[in-house]
């Protein structure tokens, strides 16, 4: 295999990493909430009904912003149902996931969950712009954020939360371009509603940060035209436009699956181009940033088949939905998607791995039983821990391979982040399923002398997984032989591997 190469130089950077790029997503879907983060009868449950074993794993994962309560769920959500005495909260049909929502876990419980995670965990609240509108968004904002002295702020205090929740980051609906969405709208309809909601919320609090709905994927027939129309209406009223993307191997095409980040990077660059075009047309000096607030590996085709089996009269509570069990291959792809996000840190300032527990998630639980890390847990945790600082501009010279979806693609996918103390972490994926990949990195203008760690997530069995019976079957392992001498880093990347190389 020809050696892959790139150069790192602190004079050539992408941008500063926003901590929100390591966000996640909690939706009232399947077992994400109930028997996921919240299970009052669990042996580990605290006084609020939160599973402390899950809290520990979420802290280890390094999650920052947590988007809530959806997702498709939010487009039928009545926030009033989720506050006040739990025993008085109404049960509702959830049209999005054909389930019954008990509302035992609601707005106050969500904020309490974030507080127990620690100060790095920030609320990211979605408002319902499917079946509701400006008035309800304002009422939710007043209940959550106004200090006191109004009907809704005093109601919050009467419910036991005297201090306001301080939610600054708000999503203006969810996937409103999707025909599957309750209250689906055209771009013109949604753009006007988003603009009016944003204007009103800013009247209540000029400091709020607002995310307008972009396309649900780059494959949507309205992609780019949707963003252009929405931003034409709301450009100066919002801060972010959202992107959503999920990846799976289709028709057994693993080589294209391993190159999924090619699509993600294209998606990001196309949305940036569209947003900047509208900004230029409006003669605005403002730049719209990107909120990639749903992304993951998701075996969506399995869900589509399963959804056909729903009995019209069956509305279960917290059913087992979308509980994908991830392989080593899936984890390597997820690591590559993280690299894609970091490579665009100048414009991607929020990102949410969907979702946090049980539902296409890095953490799995059993009701009344243990919690464990999926294979995908490790790339996210390592990126969150070591990917803080300034992203260096990485342009690889790599051997390539041919893919059906994306044509000729680099075998090496990589980025590097320089921390405030001068240490550098290289994140690298070898997409080859069969061959090791020699790597050489020239280090210019940096006083780096030592390789402090090279770990890899890889396995002789690319389908190896962590399960209830074998929760630690797959973990990162140390790699020997990686060296730094005379300003050059040399390493060998195992086949089909996610690599973290730390330099000091």
Short mmCIF file of C-alpha atoms in Angstrom, two decimals:
data_model
loop_
_atom_site.label_atom_id
_atom_site.label_comp_id
_atom_site.label_asym_id
_atom_site.label_seq_id
_atom_site.Cartn_x
_atom_site.Cartn_y
_atom_site.Cartn_z
CA UNK A 1 0.00 0.00 0.00
CA UNK A 2 1.30 3.46 -0.93
CA UNK A 3 1.90 5.70 2.09
CA UNK A 4 -0.80 8.27 2.88
CA UNK A 5 0.52 11.71 3.75
CA UNK A 6 -0.51 15.13 4.98
CA UNK A 7 1.08 18.18 6.60
CA UNK A 8 0.06 19.98 9.80
CA UNK A 9 0.95 23.65 10.25
CA UNK A 10 -0.59 25.97 12.88
CA UNK A 11 -0.66 28.75 10.28
CA UNK A 12 -3.30 26.82 8.31
CA UNK A 13 -6.46 26.24 10.28
CA UNK A 14 -10.19 25.62 9.74
CA UNK A 15 -11.65 27.14 12.87
CA UNK A 16 -12.27 26.76 16.57
CA UNK A 17 -14.33 23.77 17.69
CA UNK A 18 -17.61 24.77 19.32
CA UNK A 19 -18.29 22.39 22.22
CA UNK A 20 -21.87 22.05 20.97
CA UNK A 21 -20.56 19.92 18.10
CA UNK A 22 -20.54 17.04 20.63
CA UNK A 23 -24.27 17.27 21.30
CA UNK A 24 -26.84 14.50 21.37
CA UNK A 25 -30.57 14.03 21.09
CA UNK A 26 -33.27 12.74 23.45
CA UNK A 27 -36.63 12.15 21.78
CA UNK A 28 -39.78 10.57 23.14
CA UNK A 29 -39.26 7.59 20.85
CA UNK A 30 -39.07 3.94 21.78
CA UNK A 31 -37.02 3.42 24.95
CA UNK A 32 -34.81 6.50 24.74
CA UNK A 33 -36.57 8.11 27.71
CA UNK A 34 -38.54 5.37 29.47
CA UNK A 35 -36.21 2.54 30.65
CA UNK A 36 -33.41 4.53 28.97
CA UNK A 37 -32.52 7.62 30.96
CA UNK A 38 -35.63 7.40 33.19
CA UNK A 39 -36.68 4.28 35.09
CA UNK A 40 -37.89 5.01 38.64
CA UNK A 41 -38.05 1.31 39.60
CA UNK A 42 -34.48 0.55 38.48
CA UNK A 43 -32.01 -0.44 41.24
CA UNK A 44 -29.73 2.45 40.22
CA UNK A 45 -32.49 5.08 40.01
CA UNK A 46 -32.02 8.29 41.98
CA UNK A 47 -34.76 10.24 43.76
CA UNK A 48 -35.86 11.74 40.42
CA UNK A 49 -36.16 8.36 38.70
CA UNK A 50 -33.04 8.85 36.59
CA UNK A 51 -30.80 5.83 36.05
CA UNK A 52 -27.46 6.71 37.61
CA UNK A 53 -25.67 4.00 35.60
CA UNK A 54 -26.84 5.78 32.44
CA UNK A 55 -25.90 9.20 33.85
CA UNK A 56 -22.37 7.90 34.43
CA UNK A 57 -22.08 6.65 30.84
CA UNK A 58 -23.47 9.88 29.38
CA UNK A 59 -20.89 11.87 31.33
CA UNK A 60 -18.16 9.53 30.03
CA UNK A 61 -19.50 10.01 26.50
CA UNK A 62 -18.87 13.74 26.86
CA UNK A 63 -22.21 14.98 25.58
CA UNK A 64 -22.81 18.74 25.52
CA UNK A 65 -26.01 20.19 24.00
CA UNK A 66 -28.98 17.79 24.27
CA UNK A 67 -31.81 18.37 21.78
CA UNK A 68 -35.32 17.62 23.12
CA UNK A 69 -38.15 16.44 22.85
CA UNK A 70 -37.92 15.63 19.14
CA UNK A 71 -37.67 14.89 16.37
CA UNK A 72 -40.90 13.90 14.67
CA UNK A 73 -42.45 13.66 18.13
CA UNK A 74 -42.36 17.42 18.63
CA UNK A 75 -44.77 18.12 15.78
CA UNK A 76 -47.65 16.76 17.85
CA UNK A 77 -46.28 17.85 21.24
CA UNK A 78 -48.24 19.91 23.75
CA UNK A 79 -45.64 21.20 26.16
CA UNK A 80 -48.35 21.87 28.78
CA UNK A 81 -48.91 18.10 29.06
CA UNK A 82 -45.35 17.65 30.33
CA UNK A 83 -45.42 19.99 33.36
CA UNK A 84 -47.04 19.97 36.76
CA UNK A 85 -47.86 17.02 39.04
CA UNK A 86 -46.93 13.80 37.24
CA UNK A 87 -50.10 12.01 38.32
CA UNK A 88 -52.20 14.72 36.64
CA UNK A 89 -50.43 14.69 33.31
CA UNK A 90 -52.53 13.41 30.38
CA UNK A 91 -51.77 10.38 28.26
CA UNK A 92 -51.61 11.19 24.54
CA UNK A 93 -51.32 9.37 21.24
CA UNK A 94 -47.96 9.97 19.56
CA UNK A 95 -48.69 9.93 15.84
CA UNK A 96 -45.00 10.08 14.88
CA UNK A 97 -44.04 6.71 16.36
CA UNK A 98 -47.49 5.09 16.80
CA UNK A 99 -47.08 4.96 20.58
CA UNK A 100 -48.77 6.19 23.74
CA UNK A 101 -47.01 9.01 25.55
CA UNK A 102 -47.55 9.06 29.33
CA UNK A 103 -45.77 12.40 29.94
CA UNK A 104 -44.28 11.03 33.16
CA UNK A 105 -41.00 12.52 31.97
CA UNK A 106 -41.39 16.13 30.88
CA UNK A 107 -39.81 19.54 30.73
CA UNK A 108 -38.79 19.80 34.39
CA UNK A 109 -37.36 16.27 34.37
CA UNK A 110 -35.36 17.07 31.22
CA UNK A 111 -33.78 20.12 32.84
CA UNK A 112 -33.05 18.12 36.01
CA UNK A 113 -31.38 15.43 33.86
CA UNK A 114 -29.10 18.03 32.25
CA UNK A 115 -28.16 19.53 35.60
CA UNK A 116 -27.09 16.12 36.85
CA UNK A 117 -24.89 15.64 33.80
CA UNK A 118 -22.93 18.76 34.74
CA UNK A 119 -22.36 22.30 33.49
CA UNK A 120 -21.26 21.14 30.03
CA UNK A 121 -24.78 19.83 29.27
CA UNK A 122 -26.89 22.54 27.65
CA UNK A 123 -30.59 22.44 26.76
CA UNK A 124 -31.58 22.61 23.09
CA UNK A 125 -35.36 22.84 23.03
CA UNK A 126 -37.55 22.28 19.98
CA UNK A 127 -40.88 24.04 19.59
CA UNK A 128 -43.87 22.54 17.78
CA UNK A 129 -44.41 24.28 14.45
CA UNK A 130 -46.31 21.34 13.00
CA UNK A 131 -49.66 21.43 14.80
CA UNK A 132 -48.98 24.64 16.74
CA UNK A 133 -47.41 28.04 16.17
CA UNK A 134 -46.22 31.42 17.44
CA UNK A 135 -48.47 31.67 20.51
CA UNK A 136 -47.56 28.27 21.92
CA UNK A 137 -43.84 28.86 21.33
CA UNK A 138 -44.05 32.12 23.27
CA UNK A 139 -45.94 30.44 26.10
CA UNK A 140 -43.31 27.72 26.37
CA UNK A 141 -40.54 30.34 26.33
CA UNK A 142 -42.25 32.33 29.10
CA UNK A 143 -42.84 29.24 31.25
CA UNK A 144 -39.25 28.07 30.82
CA UNK A 145 -37.28 31.29 30.95
CA UNK A 146 -39.09 34.25 32.49
CA UNK A 147 -37.90 34.83 36.09
CA UNK A 148 -41.24 35.53 37.81
CA UNK A 149 -44.26 37.75 38.00
CA UNK A 150 -46.27 36.44 35.06
CA UNK A 151 -48.91 33.75 34.85
CA UNK A 152 -46.66 31.15 33.25
CA UNK A 153 -43.43 31.93 35.13
CA UNK A 154 -45.37 31.78 38.40
CA UNK A 155 -46.93 28.50 37.27
CA UNK A 156 -43.44 27.08 36.80
CA UNK A 157 -42.57 28.14 40.34
CA UNK A 158 -45.79 26.58 41.63
CA UNK A 159 -44.72 23.36 39.91
CA UNK A 160 -41.54 23.36 41.98
CA UNK A 161 -39.05 25.13 39.68
CA UNK A 162 -38.57 28.60 41.13
CA UNK A 163 -35.47 29.34 39.06
CA UNK A 164 -35.91 29.76 35.28
CA UNK A 165 -34.49 27.08 33.02
CA UNK A 166 -32.39 29.51 30.97
CA UNK A 167 -32.88 27.80 27.61
CA UNK A 168 -30.96 29.81 24.99
CA UNK A 169 -30.84 27.41 22.03
CA UNK A 170 -34.18 26.71 20.30
CA UNK A 171 -35.16 24.66 17.24
CA UNK A 172 -38.02 26.14 15.20
CA UNK A 173 -39.78 22.86 14.49
CA UNK A 174 -38.42 19.65 13.01
CA UNK A 175 -38.06 18.34 9.44
CA UNK A 176 -40.92 20.45 8.16
CA UNK A 177 -39.88 19.58 4.59
CA UNK A 178 -40.81 15.93 5.17
CA UNK A 179 -44.25 14.63 4.06
CA UNK A 180 -44.07 12.24 7.03
CA UNK A 181 -44.10 15.19 9.43
CA UNK A 182 -47.34 16.00 11.24
CA UNK A 183 -48.20 19.47 9.98
CA UNK A 184 -45.79 19.26 7.00
CA UNK A 185 -45.49 22.57 5.16
CA UNK A 186 -44.12 23.99 1.95
CA UNK A 187 -40.90 25.98 2.17
CA UNK A 188 -42.83 29.23 1.78
CA UNK A 189 -45.33 28.30 4.50
CA UNK A 190 -42.64 27.17 6.90
CA UNK A 191 -40.31 30.08 6.15
CA UNK A 192 -43.03 32.60 7.04
CA UNK A 193 -43.97 30.72 10.21
CA UNK A 194 -40.34 30.32 11.28
CA UNK A 195 -39.69 34.02 10.69
CA UNK A 196 -42.73 35.14 12.67
CA UNK A 197 -41.94 32.73 15.52
CA UNK A 198 -38.33 33.89 15.58
CA UNK A 199 -39.35 37.56 15.57
CA UNK A 200 -41.72 37.03 18.48
CA UNK A 201 -39.25 34.98 20.52
CA UNK A 202 -36.62 37.70 20.05
CA UNK A 203 -39.10 40.29 21.30
CA UNK A 204 -39.33 38.27 24.51
CA UNK A 205 -35.55 37.72 24.67
CA UNK A 206 -33.16 39.17 22.07
CA UNK A 207 -30.38 36.82 23.21
CA UNK A 208 -32.02 33.55 22.11
CA UNK A 209 -30.26 31.44 19.47
CA UNK A 210 -32.58 29.99 16.86
CA UNK A 211 -32.29 27.07 14.45
CA UNK A 212 -34.44 27.03 11.33
CA UNK A 213 -35.33 23.70 9.72
CA UNK A 214 -33.23 22.81 6.71
CA UNK A 215 -33.64 19.73 4.57
CA UNK A 216 -34.13 16.31 6.16
CA UNK A 217 -31.41 14.99 3.85
CA UNK A 218 -29.48 16.02 0.78
CA UNK A 219 -31.56 13.49 -1.18
CA UNK A 220 -34.83 15.37 -0.60
CA UNK A 221 -36.33 16.57 -3.92
CA UNK A 222 -36.64 20.09 -2.49
CA UNK A 223 -33.05 20.25 -1.18
CA UNK A 224 -31.31 23.62 -1.56
CA UNK A 225 -34.49 25.26 -2.90
CA UNK A 226 -35.97 24.64 0.57
CA UNK A 227 -33.01 26.27 2.35
CA UNK A 228 -33.03 29.20 -0.06
CA UNK A 229 -36.75 29.88 0.40
CA UNK A 230 -36.68 29.51 4.20
CA UNK A 231 -33.63 31.74 4.59
CA UNK A 232 -35.04 34.33 2.23
CA UNK A 233 -37.80 34.74 4.83
CA UNK A 234 -35.84 34.26 8.05
CA UNK A 235 -32.15 35.03 7.35
CA UNK A 236 -31.72 37.94 9.75
CA UNK A 237 -33.93 36.36 12.41
CA UNK A 238 -32.19 32.98 12.88
CA UNK A 239 -28.65 31.88 13.69
CA UNK A 240 -28.49 28.36 12.28
CA UNK A 241 -29.99 26.20 9.57
CA UNK A 242 -30.36 22.49 10.39
CA UNK A 243 -29.10 19.42 8.54
CA UNK A 244 -30.08 15.78 9.13
CA UNK A 245 -28.37 12.72 7.67
CA UNK A 246 -28.36 8.99 8.37
CA UNK A 247 -26.28 6.31 6.69
CA UNK A 248 -26.50 2.53 6.21
CA UNK A 249 -25.03 0.03 3.76
CA UNK A 250 -27.56 -0.38 0.95
CA UNK A 251 -27.65 -3.59 -1.08
CA UNK A 252 -24.60 -4.86 0.80
CA UNK A 253 -22.42 -2.04 -0.54
CA UNK A 254 -20.00 -1.76 2.37
CA UNK A 255 -17.35 0.16 0.40
CA UNK A 256 -19.75 3.04 -0.27
CA UNK A 257 -20.99 2.86 3.32
CA UNK A 258 -17.42 3.37 4.56
CA UNK A 259 -17.29 6.53 2.41
CA UNK A 260 -20.50 8.00 3.86
CA UNK A 261 -18.61 11.06 5.06
CA UNK A 262 -18.14 12.06 1.41
CA UNK A 263 -21.88 12.69 1.30
CA UNK A 264 -21.87 14.43 4.68
CA UNK A 265 -19.09 16.83 3.65
CA UNK A 266 -20.85 17.53 0.35
CA UNK A 267 -24.11 18.21 2.23
CA UNK A 268 -22.37 20.67 4.56
CA UNK A 269 -20.61 22.50 1.74
CA UNK A 270 -23.77 22.75 -0.35
CA UNK A 271 -25.80 24.18 2.54
CA UNK A 272 -23.03 26.70 3.27
CA UNK A 273 -23.05 27.73 -0.39
CA UNK A 274 -26.83 28.11 -0.40
CA UNK A 275 -26.90 30.11 2.84
CA UNK A 276 -24.11 32.40 1.70
CA UNK A 277 -25.85 32.95 -1.63
CA UNK A 278 -28.98 34.15 0.18
CA UNK A 279 -26.87 36.30 2.49
CA UNK A 280 -25.26 37.91 -0.56
CA UNK A 281 -28.65 38.50 -2.21
CA UNK A 282 -29.89 40.16 0.98
CA UNK A 283 -26.64 42.15 1.27
CA UNK A 284 -26.29 40.86 4.83
CA UNK A 285 -22.97 40.83 6.66
CA UNK A 286 -24.25 37.99 8.85
CA UNK A 287 -23.17 34.36 8.34
CA UNK A 288 -25.63 31.57 9.02
CA UNK A 289 -24.02 28.65 10.86
CA UNK A 290 -25.02 25.02 10.56
CA UNK A 291 -26.73 22.85 13.16
CA UNK A 292 -26.22 19.23 12.13
CA UNK A 293 -28.71 18.25 14.80
CA UNK A 294 -29.45 14.70 13.65
CA UNK A 295 -26.75 12.39 12.34
CA UNK A 296 -25.81 8.75 12.80
CA UNK A 297 -25.62 5.31 11.30
CA UNK A 298 -29.23 4.13 11.12
CA UNK A 299 -30.55 0.97 9.48
CA UNK A 300 -33.55 2.90 8.25
CA UNK A 301 -34.70 0.17 5.86
CA UNK A 302 -35.37 -2.10 8.85
CA UNK A 303 -37.59 0.56 10.43
CA UNK A 304 -39.52 1.04 7.20
CA UNK A 305 -40.28 -2.68 7.09
CA UNK A 306 -41.17 -2.81 10.79
CA UNK A 307 -43.51 0.19 10.55
CA UNK A 308 -45.66 -1.72 8.06
CA UNK A 309 -46.52 -4.22 10.79
CA UNK A 310 -48.18 -1.74 13.16
CA UNK A 311 -51.75 -2.68 14.03
CA UNK A 312 -53.97 0.41 13.77
CA UNK A 313 -55.38 -0.19 17.24
CA UNK A 314 -52.04 -0.88 18.94
CA UNK A 315 -50.49 2.15 20.70
CA UNK A 316 -47.86 0.69 23.09
CA UNK A 317 -45.92 2.59 25.76
CA UNK A 318 -42.18 2.89 25.08
CA UNK A 319 -41.91 -0.05 22.67
CA UNK A 320 -38.57 -1.37 21.48
CA UNK A 321 -38.02 0.69 18.33
CA UNK A 322 -34.87 1.39 16.30
CA UNK A 323 -32.58 -0.52 18.67
CA UNK A 324 -29.77 -1.03 16.18
CA UNK A 325 -26.85 -3.07 17.51
CA UNK A 326 -23.70 -1.54 16.06
CA UNK A 327 -20.71 -3.36 14.61
CA UNK A 328 -17.04 -2.39 14.28
CA UNK A 329 -17.79 -1.31 10.71
CA UNK A 330 -20.57 0.98 11.95
CA UNK A 331 -18.23 2.50 14.54
CA UNK A 332 -15.56 3.25 11.93
CA UNK A 333 -18.17 4.98 9.76
CA UNK A 334 -19.39 6.98 12.76
CA UNK A 335 -15.81 8.04 13.48
CA UNK A 336 -15.46 9.18 9.88
CA UNK A 337 -18.67 11.24 10.24
CA UNK A 338 -17.17 12.89 13.33
CA UNK A 339 -14.09 13.74 11.28
CA UNK A 340 -16.35 15.33 8.65
CA UNK A 341 -18.00 17.53 11.28
CA UNK A 342 -14.66 18.63 12.71
CA UNK A 343 -13.30 19.39 9.24
CA UNK A 344 -16.09 21.97 8.92
CA UNK A 345 -15.87 23.44 12.42
CA UNK A 346 -15.82 26.95 10.94
CA UNK A 347 -19.51 26.63 10.03
CA UNK A 348 -20.85 23.56 11.87
CA UNK A 349 -21.29 24.96 15.36
CA UNK A 350 -23.93 22.54 16.67
CA UNK A 351 -24.26 18.81 16.03
CA UNK A 352 -26.41 16.19 17.75
CA UNK A 353 -25.78 12.46 17.54
CA UNK A 354 -29.23 10.89 17.25
CA UNK A 355 -29.98 9.46 19.72
CA UNK A 356 -28.54 9.11 23.20
CA UNK A 357 -29.88 5.87 24.70
CA UNK A 358 -31.36 2.68 23.18
CA UNK A 359 -32.70 4.29 19.98
CA UNK A 360 -29.90 4.12 17.34
CA UNK A 361 -27.74 5.01 20.30
CA UNK A 362 -24.20 4.65 21.70
CA UNK A 363 -25.63 3.50 25.04
CA UNK A 364 -27.95 0.53 25.54
CA UNK A 365 -29.94 -0.56 28.59
CA UNK A 366 -32.13 -3.38 29.75
CA UNK A 367 -35.19 -2.60 31.92
CA UNK A 368 -34.21 -3.45 35.46
CA UNK A 369 -30.81 -4.56 34.16
CA UNK A 370 -27.45 -3.22 33.07
CA UNK A 371 -26.37 -0.42 30.75
CA UNK A 372 -23.45 -0.81 28.32
CA UNK A 373 -21.43 0.93 25.62
CA UNK A 374 -22.03 0.16 21.95
CA UNK A 375 -19.06 0.15 19.55
CA UNK A 376 -20.06 3.65 18.43
CA UNK A 377 -19.66 4.97 21.96
CA UNK A 378 -15.88 5.03 21.72
CA UNK A 379 -15.21 7.28 18.70
CA UNK A 380 -17.67 9.86 20.04
CA UNK A 381 -16.22 9.80 23.57
CA UNK A 382 -12.66 10.13 22.28
CA UNK A 383 -13.54 12.94 19.88
CA UNK A 384 -15.38 14.82 22.62
CA UNK A 385 -12.45 14.42 25.00
CA UNK A 386 -9.60 15.23 22.63
CA UNK A 387 -11.30 17.20 19.86
CA UNK A 388 -11.45 20.53 21.71
CA UNK A 389 -9.39 23.40 20.32
CA UNK A 390 -8.56 24.59 16.83
CA UNK A 391 -9.00 22.34 13.82
CA UNK A 392 -5.93 22.26 11.58
CA UNK A 393 -6.34 22.20 7.82
CA UNK A 394 -5.72 18.62 6.69
CA UNK A 395 -5.40 17.87 2.98
CA UNK A 396 -4.53 14.25 2.41
CA UNK A 397 -2.50 12.63 -0.33
CA UNK A 398 -3.92 9.14 -0.07
CA UNK A 399 -4.28 5.92 -1.99
CA UNK A 400 -7.82 5.58 -3.28
CA UNK A 401 -10.47 2.95 -3.91
CA UNK A 402 -13.55 2.82 -6.12
CA UNK A 403 -17.06 3.10 -4.69
CA UNK A 404 -20.41 2.71 -6.46
CA UNK A 405 -21.96 5.80 -4.87
CA UNK A 406 -19.06 8.23 -4.67
CA UNK A 407 -16.59 7.12 -7.31
CA UNK A 408 -12.88 7.26 -6.50
CA UNK A 409 -12.48 7.89 -2.76
CA UNK A 410 -9.49 8.34 -0.45
CA UNK A 411 -8.74 5.40 1.81
CA UNK A 412 -7.57 7.86 4.48
CA UNK A 413 -10.04 10.23 6.12
CA UNK A 414 -8.42 12.46 8.72
CA UNK A 415 -8.41 15.66 10.69
CA UNK A 416 -6.36 17.12 13.56
CA UNK A 417 -7.17 19.37 16.51
CA UNK A 418 -4.67 21.53 18.35
CA UNK A 419 -5.53 22.19 21.99
CA UNK A 420 -4.82 25.41 23.88
CA UNK A 421 -1.72 23.84 25.47
CA UNK A 422 -0.22 23.06 22.05
CA UNK A 423 -0.88 19.33 22.08
CA UNK A 424 -2.31 17.87 18.88
CA UNK A 425 -4.69 14.97 18.33
CA UNK A 426 -4.94 13.30 14.94
CA UNK A 427 -8.18 11.46 14.17
CA UNK A 428 -7.87 9.09 11.24
CA UNK A 429 -9.91 6.35 9.56
CA UNK A 430 -8.54 3.67 7.25
CA UNK A 431 -11.39 2.72 4.92
CA UNK A 432 -9.61 -0.30 3.46
CA UNK A 433 -11.28 -3.51 4.62
CA UNK A 434 -8.24 -5.66 3.89
CA UNK A 435 -4.99 -3.68 3.98
CA UNK A 436 -3.00 -1.72 6.50
CA UNK A 437 -2.36 1.91 5.55
CA UNK A 438 1.06 3.49 6.22
CA UNK A 439 0.73 7.11 7.35
CA UNK A 440 3.27 9.93 7.35
CA UNK A 441 2.48 13.36 8.80
CA UNK A 442 4.85 16.32 8.44
CA UNK A 443 4.67 18.68 11.42
CA UNK A 444 5.63 22.27 10.66
CA UNK A 445 6.02 25.03 13.23
CA UNK A 446 4.99 22.95 16.23
CA UNK A 447 7.14 21.86 19.15
CA UNK A 448 5.88 18.31 19.26
CA UNK A 449 8.29 15.58 20.31
CA UNK A 450 6.28 12.70 21.75
CA UNK A 451 3.52 10.29 20.79
CA UNK A 452 1.59 9.97 24.04
CA UNK A 453 -1.02 7.56 22.68
CA UNK A 454 -2.14 5.76 19.56
CA UNK A 455 -5.36 3.82 20.04
CA UNK A 456 -7.44 2.07 17.41
CA UNK A 457 -10.92 0.64 17.21
CA UNK A 458 -10.61 -2.33 14.88
CA UNK A 459 -11.21 -6.06 14.96
CA UNK A 460 -10.45 -9.15 12.92
CA UNK A 461 -14.23 -9.55 12.74
CA UNK A 462 -15.68 -6.35 11.22
CA UNK A 463 -19.12 -7.48 12.39
CA UNK A 464 -18.08 -7.77 16.06
CA UNK A 465 -20.50 -6.03 18.45
CA UNK A 466 -21.06 -5.29 22.11
CA UNK A 467 -24.17 -6.97 23.48
CA UNK A 468 -25.95 -7.61 26.76
CA UNK A 469 -24.09 -10.93 27.02
CA UNK A 470 -20.73 -9.55 25.86
CA UNK A 471 -20.74 -5.82 26.70
CA UNK A 472 -16.97 -5.38 26.29
CA UNK A 473 -16.36 -7.52 23.21
CA UNK A 474 -15.12 -4.44 21.31
CA UNK A 475 -13.01 -1.71 22.93
CA UNK A 476 -10.19 0.52 21.60
CA UNK A 477 -6.72 -1.01 21.91
CA UNK A 478 -3.20 0.49 21.95
CA UNK A 479 -1.17 0.48 18.73
CA UNK A 480 2.57 -0.08 18.91
CA UNK A 481 5.24 1.35 16.64
CA UNK A 482 3.86 4.84 16.07
CA UNK A 483 6.77 7.28 16.22
CA UNK A 484 7.62 10.98 16.02
CA UNK A 485 11.13 11.94 14.90
CA UNK A 486 12.63 14.94 13.10
CA UNK A 487 9.25 16.60 12.71
CA UNK A 488 7.59 13.61 11.07
CA UNK A 489 4.94 11.31 12.52
CA UNK A 490 4.87 7.76 11.17
CA UNK A 491 2.18 5.18 11.88
CA UNK A 492 0.47 2.16 10.39
CA UNK A 493 -3.32 2.15 10.43
CA UNK A 494 -4.98 -1.24 10.77
CA UNK A 495 -7.54 -2.28 8.17
CA UNK A 496 -11.01 -0.86 8.77
CA UNK A 497 -10.00 1.22 11.78
CA UNK A 498 -10.73 4.39 13.73
CA UNK A 499 -7.50 5.87 15.12
CA UNK A 500 -6.67 8.48 17.74
CA UNK A 501 -3.02 9.65 17.81
CA UNK A 502 -2.08 12.13 20.52
CA UNK A 503 1.07 14.24 20.26
CA UNK A 504 2.71 16.40 22.93
#
